[in-house]
PDB file of C-alpha atoms in Angstrom:
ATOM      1  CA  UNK A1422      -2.047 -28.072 -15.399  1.00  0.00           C
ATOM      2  CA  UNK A1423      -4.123 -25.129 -13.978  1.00  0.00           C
ATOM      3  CA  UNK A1424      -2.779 -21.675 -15.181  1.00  0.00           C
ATOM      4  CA  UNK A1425      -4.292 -18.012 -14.560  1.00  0.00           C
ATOM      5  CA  UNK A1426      -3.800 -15.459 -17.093  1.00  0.00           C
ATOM      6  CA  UNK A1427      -4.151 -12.009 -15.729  1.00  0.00           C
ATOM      7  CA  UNK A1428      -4.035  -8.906 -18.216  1.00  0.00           C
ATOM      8  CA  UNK A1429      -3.006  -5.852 -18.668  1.00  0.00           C
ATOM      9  CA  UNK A1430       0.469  -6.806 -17.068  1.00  0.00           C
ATOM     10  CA  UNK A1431       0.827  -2.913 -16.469  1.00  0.00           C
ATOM     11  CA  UNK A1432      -1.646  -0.279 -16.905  1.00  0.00           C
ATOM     12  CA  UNK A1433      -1.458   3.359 -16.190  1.00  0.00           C
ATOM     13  CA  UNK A1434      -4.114   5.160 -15.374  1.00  0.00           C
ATOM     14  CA  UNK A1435      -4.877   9.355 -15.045  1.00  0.00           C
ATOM     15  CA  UNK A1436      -6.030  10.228 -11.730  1.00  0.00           C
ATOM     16  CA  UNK A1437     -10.086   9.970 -11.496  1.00  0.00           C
ATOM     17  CA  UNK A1438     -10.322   7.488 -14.290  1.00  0.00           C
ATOM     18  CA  UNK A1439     -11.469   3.852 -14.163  1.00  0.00           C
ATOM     19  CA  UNK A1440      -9.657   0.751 -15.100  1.00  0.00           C
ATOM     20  CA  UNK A1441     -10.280  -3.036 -15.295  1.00  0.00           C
ATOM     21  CA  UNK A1442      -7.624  -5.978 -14.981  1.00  0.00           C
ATOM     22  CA  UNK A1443      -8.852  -9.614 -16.129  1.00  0.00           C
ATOM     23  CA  UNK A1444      -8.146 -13.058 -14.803  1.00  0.00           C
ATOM     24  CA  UNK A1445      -8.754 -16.158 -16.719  1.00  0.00           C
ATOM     25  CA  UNK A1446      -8.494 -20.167 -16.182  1.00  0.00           C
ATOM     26  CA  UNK A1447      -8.028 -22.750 -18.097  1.00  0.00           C
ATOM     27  CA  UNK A1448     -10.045 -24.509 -15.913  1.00  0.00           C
ATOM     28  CA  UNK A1449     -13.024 -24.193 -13.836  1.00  0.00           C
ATOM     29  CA  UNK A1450     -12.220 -22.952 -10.412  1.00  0.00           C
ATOM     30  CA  UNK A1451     -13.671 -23.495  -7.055  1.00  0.00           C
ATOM     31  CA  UNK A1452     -13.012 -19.697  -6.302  1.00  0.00           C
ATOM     32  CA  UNK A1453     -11.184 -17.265  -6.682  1.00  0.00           C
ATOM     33  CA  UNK A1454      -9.147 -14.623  -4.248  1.00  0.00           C
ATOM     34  CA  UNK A1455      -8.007 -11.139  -5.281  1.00  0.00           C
ATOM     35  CA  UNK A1456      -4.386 -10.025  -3.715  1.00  0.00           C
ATOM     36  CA  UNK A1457      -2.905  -6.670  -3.486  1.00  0.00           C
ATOM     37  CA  UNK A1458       1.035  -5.397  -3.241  1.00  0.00           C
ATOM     38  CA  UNK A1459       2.669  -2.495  -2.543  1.00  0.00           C
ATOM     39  CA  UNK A1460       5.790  -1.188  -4.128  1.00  0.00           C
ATOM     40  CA  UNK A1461       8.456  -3.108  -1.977  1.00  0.00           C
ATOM     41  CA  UNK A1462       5.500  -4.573   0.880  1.00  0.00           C
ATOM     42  CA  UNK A1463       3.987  -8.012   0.526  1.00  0.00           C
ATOM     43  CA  UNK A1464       0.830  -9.065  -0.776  1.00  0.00           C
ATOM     44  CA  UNK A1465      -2.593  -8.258   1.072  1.00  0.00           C
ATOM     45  CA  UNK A1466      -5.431 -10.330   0.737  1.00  0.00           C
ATOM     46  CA  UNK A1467      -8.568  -8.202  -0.412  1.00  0.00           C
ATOM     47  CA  UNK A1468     -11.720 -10.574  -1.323  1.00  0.00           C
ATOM     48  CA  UNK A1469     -12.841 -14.290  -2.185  1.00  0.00           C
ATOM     49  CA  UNK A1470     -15.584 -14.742  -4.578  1.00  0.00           C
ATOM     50  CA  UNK A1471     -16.953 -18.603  -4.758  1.00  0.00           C
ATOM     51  CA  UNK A1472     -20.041 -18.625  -6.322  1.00  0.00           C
ATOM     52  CA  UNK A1473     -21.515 -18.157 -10.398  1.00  0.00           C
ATOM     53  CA  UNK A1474     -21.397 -14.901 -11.135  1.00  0.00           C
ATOM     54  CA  UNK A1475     -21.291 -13.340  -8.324  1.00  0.00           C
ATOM     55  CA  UNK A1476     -19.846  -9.672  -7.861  1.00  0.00           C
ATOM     56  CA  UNK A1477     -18.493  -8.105  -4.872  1.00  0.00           C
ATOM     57  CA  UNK A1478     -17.832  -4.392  -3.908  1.00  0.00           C
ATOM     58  CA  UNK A1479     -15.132  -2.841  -1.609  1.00  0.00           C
ATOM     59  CA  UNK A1480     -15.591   1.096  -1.719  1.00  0.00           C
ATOM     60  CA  UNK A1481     -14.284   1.910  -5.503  1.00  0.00           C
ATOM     61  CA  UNK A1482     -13.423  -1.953  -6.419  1.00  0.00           C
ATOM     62  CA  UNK A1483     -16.049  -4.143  -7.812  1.00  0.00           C
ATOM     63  CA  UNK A1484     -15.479  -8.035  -8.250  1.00  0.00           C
ATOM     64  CA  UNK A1485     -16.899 -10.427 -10.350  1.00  0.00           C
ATOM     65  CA  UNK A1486     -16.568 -14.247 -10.842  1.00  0.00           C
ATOM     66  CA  UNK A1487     -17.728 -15.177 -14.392  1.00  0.00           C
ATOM     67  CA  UNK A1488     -20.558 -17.481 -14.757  1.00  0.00           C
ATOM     68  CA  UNK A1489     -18.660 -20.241 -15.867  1.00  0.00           C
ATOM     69  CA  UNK A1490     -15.923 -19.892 -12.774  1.00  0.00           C
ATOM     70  CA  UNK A1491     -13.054 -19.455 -15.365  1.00  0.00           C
ATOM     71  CA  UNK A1492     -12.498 -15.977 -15.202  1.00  0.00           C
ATOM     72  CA  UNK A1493     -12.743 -12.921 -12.821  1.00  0.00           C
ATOM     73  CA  UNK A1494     -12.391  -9.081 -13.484  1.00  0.00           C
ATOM     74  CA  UNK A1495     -11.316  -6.600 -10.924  1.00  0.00           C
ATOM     75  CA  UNK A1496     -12.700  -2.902 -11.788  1.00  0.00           C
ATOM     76  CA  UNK A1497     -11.151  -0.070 -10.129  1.00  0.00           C
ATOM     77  CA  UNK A1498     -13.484   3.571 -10.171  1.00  0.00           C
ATOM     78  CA  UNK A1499     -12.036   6.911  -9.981  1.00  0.00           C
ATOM     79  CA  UNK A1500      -8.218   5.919  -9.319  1.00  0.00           C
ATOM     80  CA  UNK A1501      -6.435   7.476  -6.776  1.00  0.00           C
ATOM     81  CA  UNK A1502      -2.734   7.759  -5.428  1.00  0.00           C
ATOM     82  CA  UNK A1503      -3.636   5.325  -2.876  1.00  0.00           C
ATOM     83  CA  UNK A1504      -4.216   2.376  -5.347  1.00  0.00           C
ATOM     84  CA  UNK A1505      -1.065   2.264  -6.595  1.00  0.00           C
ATOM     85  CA  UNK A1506       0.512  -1.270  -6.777  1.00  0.00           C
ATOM     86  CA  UNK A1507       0.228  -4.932  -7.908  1.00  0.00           C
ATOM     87  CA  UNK A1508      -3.521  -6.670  -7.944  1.00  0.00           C
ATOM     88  CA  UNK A1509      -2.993 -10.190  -7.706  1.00  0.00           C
ATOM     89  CA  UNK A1510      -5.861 -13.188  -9.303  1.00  0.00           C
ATOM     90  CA  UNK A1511      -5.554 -15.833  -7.772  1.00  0.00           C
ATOM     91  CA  UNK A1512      -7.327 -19.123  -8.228  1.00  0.00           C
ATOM     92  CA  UNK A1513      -8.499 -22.536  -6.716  1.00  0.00           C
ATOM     93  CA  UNK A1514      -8.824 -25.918  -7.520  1.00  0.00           C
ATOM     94  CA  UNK A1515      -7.652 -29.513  -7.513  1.00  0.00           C
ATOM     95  CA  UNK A1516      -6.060 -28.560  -4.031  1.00  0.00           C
ATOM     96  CA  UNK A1517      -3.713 -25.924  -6.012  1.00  0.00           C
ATOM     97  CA  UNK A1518      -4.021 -22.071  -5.820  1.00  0.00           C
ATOM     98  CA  UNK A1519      -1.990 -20.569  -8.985  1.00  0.00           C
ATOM     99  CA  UNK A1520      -1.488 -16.806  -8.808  1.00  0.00           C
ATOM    100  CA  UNK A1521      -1.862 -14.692 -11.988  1.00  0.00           C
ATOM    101  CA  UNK A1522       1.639 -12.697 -13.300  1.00  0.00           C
ATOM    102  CA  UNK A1523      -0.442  -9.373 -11.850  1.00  0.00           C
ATOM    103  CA  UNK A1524      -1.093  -6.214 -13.046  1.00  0.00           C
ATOM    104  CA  UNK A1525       1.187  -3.346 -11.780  1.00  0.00           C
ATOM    105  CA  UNK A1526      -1.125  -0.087 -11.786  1.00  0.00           C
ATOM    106  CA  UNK A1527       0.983   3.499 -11.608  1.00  0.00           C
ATOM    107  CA  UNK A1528      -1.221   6.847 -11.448  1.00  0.00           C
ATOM    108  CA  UNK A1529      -0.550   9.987 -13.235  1.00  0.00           C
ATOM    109  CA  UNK A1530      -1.785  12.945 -10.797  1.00  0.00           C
TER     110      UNK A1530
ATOM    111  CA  UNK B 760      -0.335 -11.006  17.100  1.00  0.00           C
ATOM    112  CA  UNK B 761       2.654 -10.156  15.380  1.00  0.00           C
ATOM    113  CA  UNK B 762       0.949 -12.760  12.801  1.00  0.00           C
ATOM    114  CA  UNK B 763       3.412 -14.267  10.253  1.00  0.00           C
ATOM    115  CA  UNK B 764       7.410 -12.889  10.199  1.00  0.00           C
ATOM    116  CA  UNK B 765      10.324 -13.585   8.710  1.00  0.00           C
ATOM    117  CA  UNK B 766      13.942 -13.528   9.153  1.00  0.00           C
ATOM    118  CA  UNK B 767      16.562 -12.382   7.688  1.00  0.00           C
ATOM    119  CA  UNK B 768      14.918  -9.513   5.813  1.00  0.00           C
ATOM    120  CA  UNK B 769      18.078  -9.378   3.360  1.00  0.00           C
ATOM    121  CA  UNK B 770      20.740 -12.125   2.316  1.00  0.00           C
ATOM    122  CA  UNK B 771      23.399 -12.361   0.424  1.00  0.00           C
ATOM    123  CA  UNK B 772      24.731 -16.092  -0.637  1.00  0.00           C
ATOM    124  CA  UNK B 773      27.356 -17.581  -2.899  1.00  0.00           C
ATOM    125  CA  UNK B 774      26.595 -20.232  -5.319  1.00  0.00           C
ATOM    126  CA  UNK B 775      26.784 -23.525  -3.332  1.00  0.00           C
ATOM    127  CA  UNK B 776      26.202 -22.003   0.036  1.00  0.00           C
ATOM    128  CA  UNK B 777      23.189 -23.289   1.909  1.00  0.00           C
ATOM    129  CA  UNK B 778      20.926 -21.397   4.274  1.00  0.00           C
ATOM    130  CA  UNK B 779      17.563 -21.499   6.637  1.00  0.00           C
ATOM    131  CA  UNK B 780      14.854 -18.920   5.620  1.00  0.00           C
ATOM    132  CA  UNK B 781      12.682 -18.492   9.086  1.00  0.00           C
ATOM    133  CA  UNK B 782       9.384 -18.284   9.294  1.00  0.00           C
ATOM    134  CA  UNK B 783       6.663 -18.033  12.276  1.00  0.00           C
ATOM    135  CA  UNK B 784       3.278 -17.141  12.679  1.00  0.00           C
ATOM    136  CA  UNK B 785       1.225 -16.838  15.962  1.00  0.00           C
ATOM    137  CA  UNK B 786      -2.360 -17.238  14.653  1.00  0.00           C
ATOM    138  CA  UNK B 787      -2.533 -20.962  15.030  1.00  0.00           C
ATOM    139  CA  UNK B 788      -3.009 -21.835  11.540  1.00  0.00           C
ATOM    140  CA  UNK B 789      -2.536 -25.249  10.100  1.00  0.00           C
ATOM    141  CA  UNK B 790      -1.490 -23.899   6.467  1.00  0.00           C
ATOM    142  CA  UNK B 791       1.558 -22.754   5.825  1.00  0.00           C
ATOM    143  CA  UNK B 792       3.561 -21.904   2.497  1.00  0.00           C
ATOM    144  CA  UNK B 793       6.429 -20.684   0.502  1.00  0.00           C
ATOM    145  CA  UNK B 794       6.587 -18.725  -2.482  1.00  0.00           C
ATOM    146  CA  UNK B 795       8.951 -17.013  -4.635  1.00  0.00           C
ATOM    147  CA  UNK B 796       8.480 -13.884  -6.449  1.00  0.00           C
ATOM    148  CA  UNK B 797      10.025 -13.161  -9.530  1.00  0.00           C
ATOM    149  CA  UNK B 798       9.546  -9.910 -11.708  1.00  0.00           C
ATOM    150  CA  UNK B 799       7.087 -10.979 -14.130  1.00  0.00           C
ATOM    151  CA  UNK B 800       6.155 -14.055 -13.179  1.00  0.00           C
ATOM    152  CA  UNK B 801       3.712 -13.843 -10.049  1.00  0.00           C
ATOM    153  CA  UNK B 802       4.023 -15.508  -7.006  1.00  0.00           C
ATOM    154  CA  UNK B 803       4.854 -18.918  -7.500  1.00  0.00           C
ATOM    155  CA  UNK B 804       4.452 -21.973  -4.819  1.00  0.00           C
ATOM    156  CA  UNK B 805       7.524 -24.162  -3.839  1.00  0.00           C
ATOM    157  CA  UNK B 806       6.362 -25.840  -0.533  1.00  0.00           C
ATOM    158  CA  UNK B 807       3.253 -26.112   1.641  1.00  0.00           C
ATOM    159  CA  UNK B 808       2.134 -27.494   4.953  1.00  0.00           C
ATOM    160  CA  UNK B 809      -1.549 -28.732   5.776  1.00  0.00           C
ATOM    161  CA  UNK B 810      -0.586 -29.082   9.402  1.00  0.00           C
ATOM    162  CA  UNK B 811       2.500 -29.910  11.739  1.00  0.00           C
ATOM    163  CA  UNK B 812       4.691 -33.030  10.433  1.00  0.00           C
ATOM    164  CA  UNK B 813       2.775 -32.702   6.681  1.00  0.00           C
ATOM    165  CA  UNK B 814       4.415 -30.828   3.829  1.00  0.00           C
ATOM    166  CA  UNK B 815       4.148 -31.105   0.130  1.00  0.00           C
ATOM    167  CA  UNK B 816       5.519 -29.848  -3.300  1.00  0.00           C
ATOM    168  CA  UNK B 817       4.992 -26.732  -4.999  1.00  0.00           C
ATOM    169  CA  UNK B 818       5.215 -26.174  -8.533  1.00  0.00           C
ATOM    170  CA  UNK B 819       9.079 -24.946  -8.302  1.00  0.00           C
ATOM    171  CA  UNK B 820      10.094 -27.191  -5.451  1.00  0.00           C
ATOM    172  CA  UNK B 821      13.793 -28.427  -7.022  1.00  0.00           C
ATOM    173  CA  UNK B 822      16.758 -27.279  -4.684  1.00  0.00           C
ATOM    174  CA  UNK B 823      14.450 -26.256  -1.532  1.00  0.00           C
ATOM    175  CA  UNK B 824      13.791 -28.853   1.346  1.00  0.00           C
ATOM    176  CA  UNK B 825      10.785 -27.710   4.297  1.00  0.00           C
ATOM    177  CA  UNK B 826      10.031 -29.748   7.644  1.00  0.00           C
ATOM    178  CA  UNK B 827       6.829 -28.428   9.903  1.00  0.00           C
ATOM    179  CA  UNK B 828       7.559 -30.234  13.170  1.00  0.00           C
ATOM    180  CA  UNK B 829       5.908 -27.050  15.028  1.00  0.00           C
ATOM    181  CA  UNK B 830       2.111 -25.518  14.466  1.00  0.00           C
ATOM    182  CA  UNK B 831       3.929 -21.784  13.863  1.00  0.00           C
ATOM    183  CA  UNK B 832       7.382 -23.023  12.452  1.00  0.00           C
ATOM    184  CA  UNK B 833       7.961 -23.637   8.574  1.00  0.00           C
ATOM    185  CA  UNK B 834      11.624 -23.123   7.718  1.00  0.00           C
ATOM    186  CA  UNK B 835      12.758 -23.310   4.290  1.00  0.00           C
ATOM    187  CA  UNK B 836      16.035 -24.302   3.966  1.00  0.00           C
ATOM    188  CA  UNK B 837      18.213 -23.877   0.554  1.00  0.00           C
ATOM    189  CA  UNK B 838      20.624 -26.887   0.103  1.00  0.00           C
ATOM    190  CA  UNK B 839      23.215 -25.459  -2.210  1.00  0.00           C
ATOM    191  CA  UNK B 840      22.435 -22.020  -3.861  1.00  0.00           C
ATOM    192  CA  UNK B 841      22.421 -20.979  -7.122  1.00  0.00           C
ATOM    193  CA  UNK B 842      22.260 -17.918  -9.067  1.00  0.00           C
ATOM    194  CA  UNK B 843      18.488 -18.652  -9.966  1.00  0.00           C
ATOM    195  CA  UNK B 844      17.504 -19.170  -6.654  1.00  0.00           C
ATOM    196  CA  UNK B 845      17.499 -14.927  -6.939  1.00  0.00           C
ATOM    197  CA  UNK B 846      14.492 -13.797  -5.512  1.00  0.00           C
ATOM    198  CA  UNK B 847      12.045 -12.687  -2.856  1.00  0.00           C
ATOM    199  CA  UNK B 848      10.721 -15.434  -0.894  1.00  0.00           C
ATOM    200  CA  UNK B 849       7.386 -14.920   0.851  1.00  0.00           C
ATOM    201  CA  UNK B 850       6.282 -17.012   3.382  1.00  0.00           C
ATOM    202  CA  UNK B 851       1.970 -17.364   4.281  1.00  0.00           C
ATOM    203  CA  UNK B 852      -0.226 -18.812   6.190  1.00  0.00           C
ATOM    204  CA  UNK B 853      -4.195 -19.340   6.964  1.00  0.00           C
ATOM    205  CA  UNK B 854      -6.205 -21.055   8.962  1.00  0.00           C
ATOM    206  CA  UNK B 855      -7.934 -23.450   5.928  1.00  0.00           C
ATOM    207  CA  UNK B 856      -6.039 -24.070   2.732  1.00  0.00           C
ATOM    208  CA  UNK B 857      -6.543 -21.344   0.070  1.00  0.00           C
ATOM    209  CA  UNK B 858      -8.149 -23.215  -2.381  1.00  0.00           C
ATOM    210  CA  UNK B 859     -11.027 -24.593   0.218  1.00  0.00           C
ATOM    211  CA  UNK B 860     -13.862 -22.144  -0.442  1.00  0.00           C
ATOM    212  CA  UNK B 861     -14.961 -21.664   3.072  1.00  0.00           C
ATOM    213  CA  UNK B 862     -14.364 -18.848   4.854  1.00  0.00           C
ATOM    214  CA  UNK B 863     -10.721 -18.382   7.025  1.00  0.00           C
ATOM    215  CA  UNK B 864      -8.790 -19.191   3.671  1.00  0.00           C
ATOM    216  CA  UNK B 865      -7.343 -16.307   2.759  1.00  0.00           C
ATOM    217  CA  UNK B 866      -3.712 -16.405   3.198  1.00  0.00           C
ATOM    218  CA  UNK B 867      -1.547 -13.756   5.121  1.00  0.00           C
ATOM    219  CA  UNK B 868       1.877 -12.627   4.108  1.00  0.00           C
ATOM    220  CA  UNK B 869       5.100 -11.819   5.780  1.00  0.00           C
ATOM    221  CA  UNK B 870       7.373  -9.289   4.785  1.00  0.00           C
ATOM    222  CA  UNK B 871       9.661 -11.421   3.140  1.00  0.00           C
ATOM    223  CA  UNK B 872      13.238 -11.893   2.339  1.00  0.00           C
ATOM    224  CA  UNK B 873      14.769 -10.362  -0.774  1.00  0.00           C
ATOM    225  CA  UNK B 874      17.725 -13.215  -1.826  1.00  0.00           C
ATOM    226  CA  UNK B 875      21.047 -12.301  -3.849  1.00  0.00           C
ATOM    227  CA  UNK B 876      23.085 -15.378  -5.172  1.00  0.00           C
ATOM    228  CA  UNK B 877      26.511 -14.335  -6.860  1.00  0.00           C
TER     229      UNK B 877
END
């Protein structure tokens, strides 16, 4: 069945630095959405990507969907405080969306 | 719009109790699902509604029953707990299915209810 890697499972990151997480598919997916938690809140939808390689940008985030619509990327610019949490991958097909374990960011100051 | 909540926000259960896990949302959408969140392992799906009267299985769906005989209503009831059944259950919903690429798909959370079964 469909399953969605996401790695690293934790990475921490010095304040101002940049870090990527990774999402992959072992199938092709119709899209992709990118989720993000809290430390004890629920999870927040941030962005869907659909198409080929197409890449997205919220403020310091950038998305991408990879050309082959198995895997996604998530890169986070100059970290701060506030982006503490779990980013969720989570991705569509076959009328099934399977979310990725996450990656839990902490941030040195 | 207080959009999708939950009650209770804390339970504890024994093994073989059974319970209803509430959940409402006031944004008219047709889908509607339950996960449960377990450290490590993601969010993972164990019921889902397309629409009042239609539900369907998750990928953990053993020892959970759901009914959707409302629009903003999708209980999830536990039949007779176990210790595994240890978790935090979040319920969602949107107005199109998540994996339907059009836009109104993405899925919103409640707060959730952290689970304890001794």
């Amino acid at each position: 069945g469909q399953q969605v890697m996401q790695i690293p499972q934790y990475q921490h990151v010095q304040e101002g630095e940049d870090f990527t997480t990774y999402c992959n598919s072992s199938t092709t997916l119709s899209n992709i959405q990118w989720y993000k938690q809290r430390p004890g809140g629920h999870p927040v939808f941030l962005i869907q990507l659909v198409k080929s390689g197409e890449v997205k940008k919220q403020k310091r985030l950038t998305f991408q969907f990879g050309e082959a619509k198995k895997n996604s990327s998530l890169h986070i610019t100059a970290t701060q405080t506030t982006d503490v949490g779990t980013y969720f991958c989570a991705g569509g097909n076959d009328y099934k969306l399977s979310f990725g374990a996450g990656t839990t960011v902490t941030v040195r100051a | 719009n207080a959009g999708v909540t939950q009650t209770p926000k804390f339970q504890v259960l024994k093994t073989g109790q059974s319970m209803t896990l509430q959940c409402a949302q006031d944004m008219n959408h047709e889908y509607m699902s339950w996960y449960r969140q377990d450290p490590g392992m993601g969010l993972r799906l164990i019921h889902y509604s397309v629409g009042a009267g239609i539900t369907d299985q998750g990928e953990v769906p053993n020892g959970y029953n759901v009914s959707r005989s409302t629009t903003e209503d999708f209980p999830l009831r536990l039949l007779s707990a176990a210790p595994s059944q240890t978790s935090v259950y979040f319920c969602a919903s949107s107005y199109r299915p998540p994996w339907d690429s059009l836009p109104r798909n993405e899925q919103y959370f409640g707060p959730g209810t952290r689970l304890t079964v001794t």
